[in-house]
Coordinates of C-alpha atoms in Angstrom, one line a residue:
Chain A
M585 CA 0.0 0.0 0.0
K586 CA 2.7 2.3 0.9
R587 CA 4.5 1.7 -2.3
I588 CA 1.6 2.2 -4.4
R589 CA 1.0 5.6 -2.9
F590 CA 4.8 6.5 -3.2
C591 CA 4.3 5.5 -7.1
I592 CA 1.2 7.9 -7.3
K593 CA 3.2 10.8 -5.9
C594 CA 5.9 10.1 -8.3
V595 CA 3.8 10.2 -11.4
P596 CA 3.2 13.9 -11.6
L597 CA 6.7 14.7 -10.4
I598 CA 8.3 12.6 -13.2
A599 CA 5.8 14.2 -15.6
L600 CA 7.0 17.6 -14.5
A601 CA 10.5 16.6 -14.5
F602 CA 10.3 15.4 -18.0
L603 CA 9.0 18.6 -19.2
V604 CA 11.9 20.4 -17.5
V605 CA 14.8 18.1 -18.6
W606 CA 13.6 17.3 -22.1
P607 CA 14.6 20.8 -23.4
L608 CA 18.3 20.1 -22.3
W609 CA 18.2 16.6 -23.8
F610 CA 16.9 18.2 -26.9
M611 CA 20.0 20.7 -27.0
V612 CA 22.5 18.0 -26.5
M613 CA 21.1 15.8 -29.0
G614 CA 20.5 18.6 -31.6
S615 CA 24.1 19.8 -31.3
L616 CA 25.4 16.2 -32.2
M617 CA 23.0 15.9 -35.2
P618 CA 24.2 16.4 -38.7
L619 CA 22.9 19.3 -40.6
D620 CA 21.0 17.2 -43.2
E621 CA 19.0 15.5 -40.3
L622 CA 18.4 19.0 -38.7
R623 CA 17.0 20.2 -41.8
I624 CA 14.6 17.4 -41.9
T625 CA 13.7 17.3 -38.2
I626 CA 13.1 20.9 -37.1
G627 CA 13.7 22.6 -40.6
P628 CA 9.9 22.9 -41.0
A629 CA 9.6 25.1 -38.0
L630 CA 12.9 27.2 -38.6
T631 CA 13.4 27.4 -42.2
S632 CA 11.1 27.8 -45.1
A633 CA 11.1 24.1 -45.6
E634 CA 7.8 22.4 -46.0
G635 CA 6.2 19.8 -43.7
Q636 CA 6.1 19.1 -40.0
S637 CA 8.9 18.8 -37.5
V638 CA 9.7 15.6 -35.8
W639 CA 12.3 14.8 -33.1
P640 CA 13.9 11.4 -32.6
I641 CA 15.2 10.3 -29.3
L642 CA 18.8 9.9 -30.6
P643 CA 20.4 11.4 -33.8
S644 CA 20.9 8.9 -36.5
W645 CA 24.6 9.7 -37.2
P646 CA 25.9 11.5 -34.3
T647 CA 28.5 14.0 -35.3
L648 CA 30.7 16.7 -33.7
Q649 CA 30.8 18.5 -37.2
P650 CA 28.3 21.5 -36.1
M651 CA 30.6 22.1 -33.0
V652 CA 33.7 21.9 -35.0
S653 CA 32.6 24.3 -37.7
L654 CA 31.4 26.7 -35.0
L655 CA 34.7 26.7 -33.1
L656 CA 36.9 26.7 -36.3
D657 CA 34.9 28.9 -38.9
M658 CA 33.2 31.4 -36.9
P659 CA 35.7 33.8 -35.3
Q660 CA 32.7 36.1 -34.2
F661 CA 31.6 33.3 -31.7
F662 CA 34.9 33.8 -29.8
T663 CA 34.5 37.5 -29.7
M664 CA 31.0 37.4 -28.3
F665 CA 32.0 34.8 -25.8
W666 CA 34.9 36.9 -24.5
N667 CA 32.5 40.0 -24.6
T668 CA 30.3 38.1 -22.3
F669 CA 33.2 37.5 -19.8
K670 CA 34.3 41.1 -20.1
I671 CA 30.7 42.1 -18.9
V672 CA 30.2 39.2 -16.5
I673 CA 33.4 39.1 -14.5
P674 CA 33.7 42.8 -13.5
S675 CA 30.0 43.0 -12.6
V676 CA 30.0 39.9 -10.4
V677 CA 33.4 40.9 -8.8
G678 CA 32.0 44.4 -8.2
Q679 CA 28.8 43.1 -6.7
L680 CA 30.8 41.2 -4.2
I681 CA 33.6 43.8 -3.3
L682 CA 31.1 46.9 -3.2
G683 CA 28.2 44.7 -1.7
A684 CA 29.9 42.6 1.2
P685 CA 30.9 45.7 3.3
A686 CA 27.7 47.3 2.6
A687 CA 25.8 44.2 3.8
W688 CA 28.1 43.8 6.8
A689 CA 27.3 47.4 8.0
L690 CA 23.5 47.0 7.5
S691 CA 23.6 43.7 9.2
R692 CA 25.9 44.2 12.0
F693 CA 26.4 47.8 12.8
R694 CA 24.0 49.8 14.9
F695 CA 23.6 53.3 13.6
R696 CA 21.0 56.0 12.7
G697 CA 19.6 55.6 9.3
R698 CA 20.3 51.9 9.1
K699 CA 16.6 51.1 8.7
V700 CA 16.1 53.9 6.0
A701 CA 19.2 52.5 3.9
A702 CA 18.1 48.9 4.3
T703 CA 14.7 49.9 3.1
V704 CA 16.3 51.7 -0.1
Y705 CA 18.1 48.5 -1.0
I706 CA 15.0 46.2 -0.5
S707 CA 12.9 48.7 -2.5
L708 CA 15.3 48.9 -5.5
M709 CA 15.8 45.1 -5.2
L710 CA 12.1 44.9 -6.0
M711 CA 11.9 47.1 -9.0
P712 CA 12.0 45.5 -12.5
F713 CA 14.3 46.7 -15.2
Q714 CA 11.6 48.8 -16.8
V715 CA 11.6 51.2 -14.0
T716 CA 15.3 51.6 -13.4
M717 CA 16.0 51.6 -17.4
V718 CA 15.4 55.3 -17.6
P719 CA 17.1 56.4 -14.5
N720 CA 20.2 54.2 -15.7
Y721 CA 20.0 55.8 -19.2
L722 CA 20.1 59.3 -17.8
V723 CA 23.2 58.8 -15.8
I724 CA 24.9 56.7 -18.4
D725 CA 24.2 59.2 -21.0
R726 CA 25.6 62.0 -18.9
L727 CA 28.7 60.3 -18.3
G728 CA 29.0 59.6 -21.8
L729 CA 29.0 55.8 -21.4
M730 CA 26.3 54.9 -23.8
G731 CA 27.5 52.0 -26.0
N732 CA 30.4 51.3 -23.7
I733 CA 30.2 48.1 -21.8
W734 CA 30.8 50.0 -18.6
A735 CA 27.2 51.1 -19.2
V736 CA 26.2 47.5 -18.6
I737 CA 28.7 46.7 -15.8
L738 CA 28.3 49.7 -13.4
P739 CA 24.5 49.2 -13.0
F740 CA 25.1 45.4 -12.5
A741 CA 28.0 45.9 -10.0
F742 CA 25.8 48.4 -7.8
S743 CA 22.6 46.2 -7.9
A744 CA 20.9 46.0 -4.5
F745 CA 20.1 42.3 -4.7
P746 CA 23.5 40.8 -3.7
V747 CA 23.6 43.2 -0.9
F748 CA 20.5 41.8 0.3
I749 CA 21.5 38.3 0.1
M750 CA 24.8 39.0 2.0
M751 CA 22.9 40.9 4.6
R752 CA 20.8 38.0 5.3
A753 CA 24.0 35.6 5.6
F754 CA 25.6 38.2 7.9
D755 CA 22.6 38.4 10.2
A756 CA 23.5 34.8 11.4
V757 CA 27.0 35.8 12.7
P758 CA 26.8 35.8 16.4
R759 CA 27.3 39.1 18.1
A760 CA 29.2 37.3 20.8
L761 CA 31.9 36.4 18.5
M762 CA 32.3 40.1 17.2
E763 CA 32.5 41.2 20.7
A764 CA 35.3 38.6 21.4
A765 CA 37.1 39.9 18.5
N766 CA 36.6 43.3 19.8
I767 CA 38.1 42.6 23.3
D768 CA 41.1 41.0 21.5
G769 CA 41.6 44.2 20.1
A770 CA 40.4 43.9 16.6
G771 CA 38.9 47.0 15.1
R772 CA 35.7 47.0 12.9
L773 CA 37.7 46.4 9.8
R774 CA 39.6 43.4 11.2
T775 CA 36.4 41.9 12.7
F776 CA 34.8 42.2 9.2
V777 CA 37.7 40.6 7.6
Y778 CA 38.5 37.8 10.0
V779 CA 35.0 37.0 11.5
G780 CA 32.4 38.3 9.1
L781 CA 33.8 37.2 5.8
P782 CA 34.6 33.6 6.6
L783 CA 31.3 33.2 8.5
G784 CA 29.6 34.8 5.5
V785 CA 31.0 32.6 2.9
P786 CA 27.8 30.8 2.1
G787 CA 25.9 34.0 1.6
I788 CA 28.6 35.5 -0.5
L789 CA 28.8 32.3 -2.7
A790 CA 25.0 32.5 -3.0
A791 CA 25.4 36.1 -4.3
L792 CA 28.1 34.9 -6.8
V793 CA 26.0 32.2 -8.2
L794 CA 22.9 34.2 -8.5
G795 CA 25.0 37.1 -9.9
F796 CA 26.6 35.0 -12.6
L797 CA 23.4 33.5 -13.8
E798 CA 21.8 36.9 -13.9
T799 CA 24.5 38.6 -15.9
W800 CA 25.2 35.6 -18.1
G801 CA 21.9 35.5 -19.5
A802 CA 21.3 39.1 -19.4
I803 CA 19.3 40.6 -22.4
E804 CA 17.7 43.8 -21.4
Q805 CA 20.7 45.5 -20.2
P806 CA 23.0 44.9 -23.2
M807 CA 20.2 45.4 -25.6
T808 CA 19.4 48.8 -24.2
F809 CA 22.8 50.2 -23.6
L810 CA 25.3 48.7 -26.2
N811 CA 24.3 49.8 -29.7
D812 CA 27.5 48.2 -31.5
P813 CA 27.0 44.8 -32.2
A814 CA 30.7 44.3 -32.0
S815 CA 30.6 44.6 -28.2
W816 CA 27.4 42.4 -27.9
P817 CA 27.5 39.5 -25.4
I818 CA 26.6 35.9 -26.8
S819 CA 22.9 36.2 -25.3
L820 CA 22.2 38.8 -27.9
F821 CA 24.3 37.3 -30.6
L822 CA 22.7 33.9 -30.6
P823 CA 19.1 34.7 -31.6
Q824 CA 20.4 36.3 -34.7
I825 CA 22.1 33.3 -36.1
V826 CA 19.3 30.9 -35.3
S827 CA 17.8 31.4 -38.8
E828 CA 21.0 31.5 -40.7
E829 CA 23.0 28.4 -39.5
L830 CA 20.8 25.7 -38.0
G831 CA 23.7 23.3 -36.9
V832 CA 25.9 26.2 -35.7
A833 CA 23.1 27.8 -33.7
M834 CA 22.4 24.4 -32.0
A835 CA 26.2 24.1 -31.0
A836 CA 26.2 27.7 -30.0
S837 CA 23.1 27.2 -27.7
L838 CA 24.8 24.5 -26.1
L839 CA 28.1 26.1 -25.6
M840 CA 26.3 29.3 -24.0
L841 CA 24.5 26.9 -21.5
I842 CA 27.7 25.0 -20.5
P843 CA 29.2 27.8 -18.1
A844 CA 25.8 28.4 -16.5
A845 CA 25.1 24.8 -16.1
L846 CA 28.6 24.3 -14.4
F847 CA 27.8 27.1 -12.0
F848 CA 24.5 25.4 -11.3
F849 CA 25.7 22.0 -10.5
F850 CA 28.7 23.1 -8.4
G851 CA 26.6 26.0 -6.6
Q852 CA 23.2 24.5 -6.3
K853 CA 23.5 24.6 -2.7
Y854 CA 24.2 28.1 -2.5
L855 CA 21.6 28.9 -5.2
E856 CA 19.1 27.4 -3.0
L857 CA 20.3 29.4 0.1
G858 CA 20.2 32.7 -2.1
I859 CA 16.6 32.1 -3.1
Q860 CA 15.6 31.3 0.5
S861 CA 17.2 34.3 1.8
A862 CA 15.0 36.5 -0.3
G863 CA 12.1 34.4 1.2
I864 CA 12.8 35.3 4.8
K865 CA 10.5 38.0 6.0
E866 CA 12.4 41.0 7.8
Chain B
M953 CA 22.3 74.9 7.6
S954 CA 25.6 74.3 9.0
K955 CA 24.1 73.8 12.4
A956 CA 21.7 71.0 11.1
F957 CA 24.7 69.4 9.6
A958 CA 26.7 69.5 12.7
T959 CA 23.8 67.9 14.5
I960 CA 23.6 65.1 11.8
W961 CA 27.2 64.7 12.0
R962 CA 27.1 64.3 15.8
N963 CA 24.4 61.8 15.5
V964 CA 26.4 59.8 12.9
R965 CA 29.5 59.8 15.2
K966 CA 27.6 57.9 17.9
G967 CA 28.3 54.2 18.1
D968 CA 29.0 52.4 14.8
G969 CA 28.1 55.5 12.6
P970 CA 31.7 56.5 11.2
A971 CA 32.4 53.0 10.5
A972 CA 29.0 52.2 9.0
V973 CA 29.6 55.3 6.8
A974 CA 32.8 54.0 5.5
F975 CA 31.5 50.5 4.9
L976 CA 28.5 51.6 3.1
A977 CA 29.9 54.4 1.1
P978 CA 31.1 52.5 -2.0
S979 CA 28.0 50.7 -2.5
F980 CA 25.5 53.5 -1.4
G981 CA 27.6 56.0 -3.5
G982 CA 26.9 53.9 -6.6
I983 CA 23.2 53.2 -5.7
T984 CA 22.7 56.9 -5.3
V985 CA 24.5 58.0 -8.6
F986 CA 23.0 55.0 -10.6
F987 CA 19.6 54.7 -9.1
L988 CA 18.5 57.2 -6.5
L989 CA 19.3 60.5 -8.0
P990 CA 18.2 59.6 -11.6
L991 CA 15.1 58.1 -10.2
I992 CA 14.3 61.7 -8.9
D993 CA 15.3 63.2 -12.4
T994 CA 13.1 60.6 -13.9
V995 CA 10.1 61.7 -12.1
R996 CA 10.7 65.4 -13.0
R997 CA 11.3 64.5 -16.7
G998 CA 7.8 63.0 -16.6
F999 CA 6.5 66.7 -16.3
Y1000 CA 9.0 68.1 -18.9
D1001 CA 9.3 68.1 -22.6
V1002 CA 11.7 65.8 -24.3
R1003 CA 14.7 67.8 -23.9
G1004 CA 14.0 68.2 -20.3
V1005 CA 13.8 71.9 -20.3
N1006 CA 10.2 73.2 -20.6
F1007 CA 7.6 72.3 -17.8
I1008 CA 4.5 70.8 -19.6
G1009 CA 2.7 69.4 -16.4
L1010 CA 0.6 66.3 -16.9
E1011 CA 0.8 66.2 -20.8
S1012 CA 3.0 63.2 -21.0
Y1013 CA 0.9 61.3 -18.5
V1014 CA -2.1 62.2 -20.4
S1015 CA -0.5 61.0 -23.5
V1016 CA 0.6 57.8 -22.1
L1017 CA -2.8 56.9 -20.5
N1018 CA -4.5 57.7 -23.8
N1019 CA -2.0 55.8 -25.9
Q1020 CA -3.5 52.7 -27.5
A1021 CA -0.3 50.6 -27.3
F1022 CA 0.0 51.4 -23.8
R1023 CA -3.5 50.3 -22.8
L1024 CA -3.0 47.1 -24.8
A1025 CA 0.2 46.5 -22.9
A1026 CA -0.9 47.4 -19.6
A1027 CA -4.1 45.2 -20.0
N1028 CA -2.0 42.3 -21.1
T1029 CA 0.6 42.7 -18.4
L1030 CA -2.3 42.8 -15.7
K1031 CA -3.8 39.8 -17.3
F1032 CA -0.8 37.9 -17.5
A1033 CA 0.0 38.5 -13.9
A1034 CA -3.4 37.7 -12.9
V1035 CA -3.3 34.4 -14.6
C1036 CA 0.3 33.1 -14.1
I1037 CA 0.9 34.1 -10.5
P1038 CA -1.9 32.1 -8.9
L1039 CA -1.2 29.3 -11.4
L1040 CA 2.4 29.4 -10.6
M1041 CA 1.9 29.5 -6.6
V1042 CA -0.5 26.6 -6.9
V1043 CA 1.6 24.5 -9.1
S1044 CA 4.7 25.2 -7.2
L1045 CA 3.2 24.6 -3.7
G1046 CA 1.9 21.2 -5.1
T1047 CA 5.4 20.4 -6.3
A1048 CA 6.9 21.3 -2.9
L1049 CA 4.2 19.2 -1.1
L1050 CA 4.9 16.1 -3.3
L1051 CA 8.7 16.6 -3.1
R1052 CA 8.6 16.6 0.8
S1053 CA 6.5 13.5 0.9
I1054 CA 9.0 11.4 -1.2
K1055 CA 12.1 11.9 0.7
P1056 CA 14.6 9.5 -1.0
M1057 CA 14.3 10.9 -4.4
G1058 CA 13.9 14.5 -3.3
K1059 CA 17.2 15.7 -4.3
F1060 CA 17.2 14.5 -7.7
F1061 CA 13.6 16.3 -8.5
K1062 CA 14.8 19.4 -6.6
T1063 CA 17.9 19.6 -9.1
A1064 CA 15.7 18.8 -12.1
F1065 CA 13.0 21.6 -11.2
L1066 CA 15.7 24.3 -10.5
L1067 CA 17.5 23.5 -13.8
P1068 CA 15.5 25.8 -16.0
M1069 CA 16.8 28.9 -13.8
A1070 CA 20.2 28.2 -14.9
V1071 CA 19.3 27.9 -18.7
P1072 CA 20.2 31.2 -20.3
V1073 CA 17.1 32.5 -22.2
A1074 CA 19.2 32.9 -25.4
S1075 CA 19.8 29.0 -25.4
I1076 CA 16.2 28.1 -25.4
V1077 CA 15.2 30.3 -28.3
L1078 CA 16.1 27.8 -30.7
L1079 CA 14.1 25.3 -29.0
W1080 CA 11.1 27.4 -28.4
Q1081 CA 10.9 28.2 -32.1
A1082 CA 11.2 24.6 -32.9
L1083 CA 8.3 23.8 -30.7
F1084 CA 6.0 26.5 -31.4
N1085 CA 6.5 27.9 -34.7
E1086 CA 4.4 26.9 -37.7
G1087 CA 5.3 23.4 -38.6
G1088 CA 6.8 23.0 -35.1
L1089 CA 7.1 20.2 -32.8
A1090 CA 4.0 21.1 -30.4
N1091 CA 1.8 21.1 -33.8
T1092 CA 3.4 17.7 -34.8
V1093 CA 2.1 16.3 -31.5
L1094 CA -1.5 17.9 -31.9
L1095 CA -1.6 16.2 -35.5
R1096 CA -0.5 13.0 -34.2
V1097 CA -3.3 12.7 -31.7
G1098 CA -5.8 13.9 -34.5
L1099 CA -6.3 17.5 -33.4
E1100 CA -6.3 20.7 -35.5
P1101 CA -2.8 22.5 -35.5
V1102 CA -2.5 26.0 -33.7
A1103 CA -0.6 28.9 -34.9
F1104 CA 0.9 29.3 -31.4
M1105 CA 3.0 32.6 -32.3
D1106 CA 0.4 34.2 -34.4
S1107 CA -2.8 34.1 -32.3
G1108 CA -4.1 34.4 -28.8
A1109 CA -2.3 31.1 -28.1
A1110 CA 0.9 33.2 -27.9
F1111 CA -0.2 34.4 -24.5
W1112 CA -0.3 31.0 -23.2
V1113 CA 2.9 30.0 -24.6
L1114 CA 4.3 32.8 -22.5
V1115 CA 2.5 31.5 -19.5
F1116 CA 3.9 28.0 -19.9
T1117 CA 7.4 29.6 -20.2
Y1118 CA 7.0 31.5 -17.1
L1119 CA 5.8 28.2 -15.3
W1120 CA 8.6 26.3 -16.5
K1121 CA 11.2 29.0 -15.7
N1122 CA 9.9 29.9 -12.1
N1123 CA 8.5 26.6 -10.8
G1124 CA 11.8 25.6 -9.1
Y1125 CA 12.6 29.2 -7.6
N1126 CA 9.1 29.1 -6.0
M1127 CA 9.4 25.6 -4.9
I1128 CA 12.5 26.3 -2.8
L1129 CA 10.7 29.4 -1.1
W1130 CA 7.7 26.9 -0.2
L1131 CA 10.1 24.3 0.9
A1132 CA 11.8 26.8 3.4
G1133 CA 8.3 27.9 4.6
L1134 CA 7.2 24.2 5.1
D1135 CA 10.4 23.5 7.0
G1136 CA 9.6 26.3 9.4
I1137 CA 6.3 24.8 10.6
S1138 CA 6.7 23.1 13.9
E1139 CA 6.6 19.3 13.9
T1140 CA 4.6 19.5 17.2
L1141 CA 1.7 21.2 15.4
Y1142 CA 1.5 18.1 13.0
E1143 CA 1.8 15.7 16.0
A1144 CA -1.1 17.5 17.6
A1145 CA -3.3 17.5 14.6
H1146 CA -2.5 13.8 14.2
A1147 CA -3.4 13.1 17.7
D1148 CA -6.7 14.8 17.3
G1149 CA -7.4 12.5 14.6
A1150 CA -7.3 15.0 11.6
N1151 CA -6.9 13.5 8.0
A1152 CA -4.3 14.7 5.6
L1153 CA -6.7 17.3 3.9
Q1154 CA -7.6 18.7 7.2
T1155 CA -4.2 18.8 8.5
F1156 CA -3.3 20.9 5.3
R1157 CA -6.3 23.2 5.8
Y1158 CA -5.8 23.9 9.5
V1159 CA -2.1 23.5 10.0
T1160 CA -0.1 23.9 6.9
L1161 CA -2.0 26.6 5.2
P1162 CA -2.3 29.1 8.1
C1163 CA 1.4 28.7 8.9
L1164 CA 2.2 29.3 5.4
L1165 CA 0.6 32.6 5.1
P1166 CA 3.7 34.7 5.7
T1167 CA 5.2 32.7 2.9
V1168 CA 2.4 33.4 0.6
G1169 CA 3.3 37.2 0.8
V1170 CA 6.9 36.8 -0.1
V1171 CA 6.2 34.2 -2.8
S1172 CA 3.5 36.4 -4.6
I1173 CA 5.9 39.4 -4.5
L1174 CA 8.8 37.6 -5.9
S1175 CA 6.5 35.9 -8.4
L1176 CA 5.2 39.2 -9.6
L1177 CA 8.6 40.6 -10.0
N1178 CA 9.8 37.5 -11.9
S1179 CA 6.8 37.7 -14.2
F1180 CA 8.3 41.1 -15.7
R1181 CA 11.4 38.9 -16.8
V1182 CA 9.3 36.8 -19.3
F1183 CA 10.0 39.7 -21.6
R1184 CA 13.5 38.1 -22.3
E1185 CA 11.8 34.9 -23.8
A1186 CA 8.9 36.9 -25.4
Y1187 CA 11.3 39.3 -27.0
L1188 CA 13.9 36.8 -28.3
V1189 CA 11.3 34.4 -29.5
A1190 CA 8.8 36.9 -31.2
G1191 CA 10.8 39.9 -31.6
A1192 CA 9.8 43.8 -30.7
Y1193 CA 6.3 43.5 -32.2
P1194 CA 4.9 40.1 -31.1
N1195 CA 1.3 39.0 -31.5
D1196 CA -1.1 41.6 -29.8
S1197 CA -2.0 39.1 -27.0
M1198 CA 1.4 39.0 -25.6
Y1199 CA 2.5 42.6 -26.3
L1200 CA 3.4 43.5 -22.7
L1201 CA 4.5 46.7 -21.0
Q1202 CA 8.2 45.6 -21.3
H1203 CA 7.7 45.7 -25.2
L1204 CA 6.3 49.1 -24.8
F1205 CA 9.1 50.3 -22.8
N1206 CA 11.7 48.9 -25.1
N1207 CA 10.1 50.4 -28.2
W1208 CA 9.7 53.7 -26.6
F1209 CA 13.2 53.8 -25.6
M1210 CA 14.4 52.9 -29.1
N1211 CA 12.5 56.1 -30.1
L1212 CA 14.1 58.1 -27.4
D1213 CA 10.6 59.1 -26.2
I1214 CA 12.0 60.3 -22.7
S1215 CA 9.1 62.3 -21.5
R1216 CA 6.4 59.5 -22.0
L1217 CA 8.9 56.7 -20.8
S1218 CA 9.5 58.8 -17.8
A1219 CA 5.8 59.2 -17.1
A1220 CA 5.2 55.5 -18.0
A1221 CA 8.2 54.4 -15.7
T1222 CA 7.0 56.6 -12.8
M1223 CA 3.4 55.1 -12.9
L1224 CA 4.8 51.7 -13.2
G1225 CA 7.3 52.1 -10.2
V1226 CA 4.6 53.7 -8.1
A1227 CA 2.0 51.1 -9.0
L1228 CA 4.4 48.2 -8.0
L1229 CA 5.4 49.9 -4.7
L1230 CA 1.6 50.2 -3.7
I1231 CA 1.0 46.6 -4.6
I1232 CA 3.9 45.4 -2.6
L1233 CA 2.9 47.7 0.4
V1234 CA -0.7 46.5 0.3
M1235 CA 0.3 42.8 -0.1
R1236 CA 2.6 43.2 3.0
R1237 CA -0.1 44.9 5.0
F1238 CA -2.7 42.7 4.2
L1239 CA -0.6 39.6 4.9
D1240 CA 1.2 41.0 8.1
E1241 CA -2.3 41.6 9.7
K1242 CA -3.1 37.9 9.5
D1243 CA 0.0 36.7 11.1

């Protein structure tokens, strides 16, 4: 009886999991599929070919040919990949370096205006890009950064969300430990570096994982602030080649997914932590 | 003026004040420059002409509210939120409850449901087109089971494709929030319910649901904000001018931005920001009172 109930519960979960995992299967198999086969299977949906799309479980003749031609014949692809890193790395590093001390102050210091400052961060965190788009544009325009990758990096680096996540992590640092450090003669900076940072590592990693996923897949910000396709990240480049080169587009989609997937699999624990910290009520 | 400044400074110097200023300065300075000050400027610009020189009063606001595209986009965005947020909350709560009841496989399913969060939107454009374009895989399935094919991207069905995308992407995120909320419910409450002879449904109705109420507030606010992100999928799959049924405020903002229509954009952004703040405040007030 117990086993039957267990199976009944599993059915909807398996169905849901299938819906979720199938797209990845599609992408991996698609990038191993020779171009002729892609033209027949999904050509009807993506090109002007007649007929109806079909999708086999496995490709008939697995090949690395599209992957190879992407890596060897399309230098733009490397440029775009590199462009993405040029945006993602400074953004995420900035989020951590600027955000961690701010989060520590908001979480562990007692001072006038703490509540107001925390409210500012939380309110900003809750605003979608459409609200902050015009304000960001006005500053970027005045600073003459329009079209420069810093126009994307700087608003990311100053975003409120990582501060909030790290704030939650620092909330768990016991005050007794800080006082002990204080008695041992450590100032506020040393206490932060030697007590706060080590104990806040899970929160910092949570901010890192979420920050990476956010900036890696970013569409709105580069689309709005970068007008020169030469500095576009891969997230903007990819949709453009879909219609031109089916096989290459498949391989490129997979390559773009890999860094994000790696961050996900190694950082899943911290990703969950990051999501949870947004859910805690102040 | 200097007196007031001196008082503020004296207050700041008490306790952790100076250290707090030093720790906060880099981050808060950036927040001020990139968000707070220009937000004020944005509100101001809603009342000025495109160059930001001449005061024109409520003209931009009137023009925005009378604009056909804005009305369509606002109505669609509202409809989208009204359909997909309750749907997502129910589905993700169901997922979380099921997941908790089958402990051994929990970790595997958790990973599976979170996975879409990590998939960059650009990577799934191709897949979405292969599924929902004319002659796509979704229609193949429909034809096989003997149904009429649907023009997913060129009809009202586009709206539902977007709803499905939103559910697909956010189910895992919300599930984690629900799981955290469920973990916070004391085991003794369940034991008491069990001792009183409550069945599973009664336990859910009288123990789980009331205890989850604070979580409901947070989940609904975060779901609302995440609902704005479906623009990425919508834009990449269907472009700047998709089918009318999925023309959202985000499309409108993007298109007005392309035309550098700063006055109307500022007015619209101000209204959107204020509306969201009000919704969030009301939700929190409403849910706090029931605690």
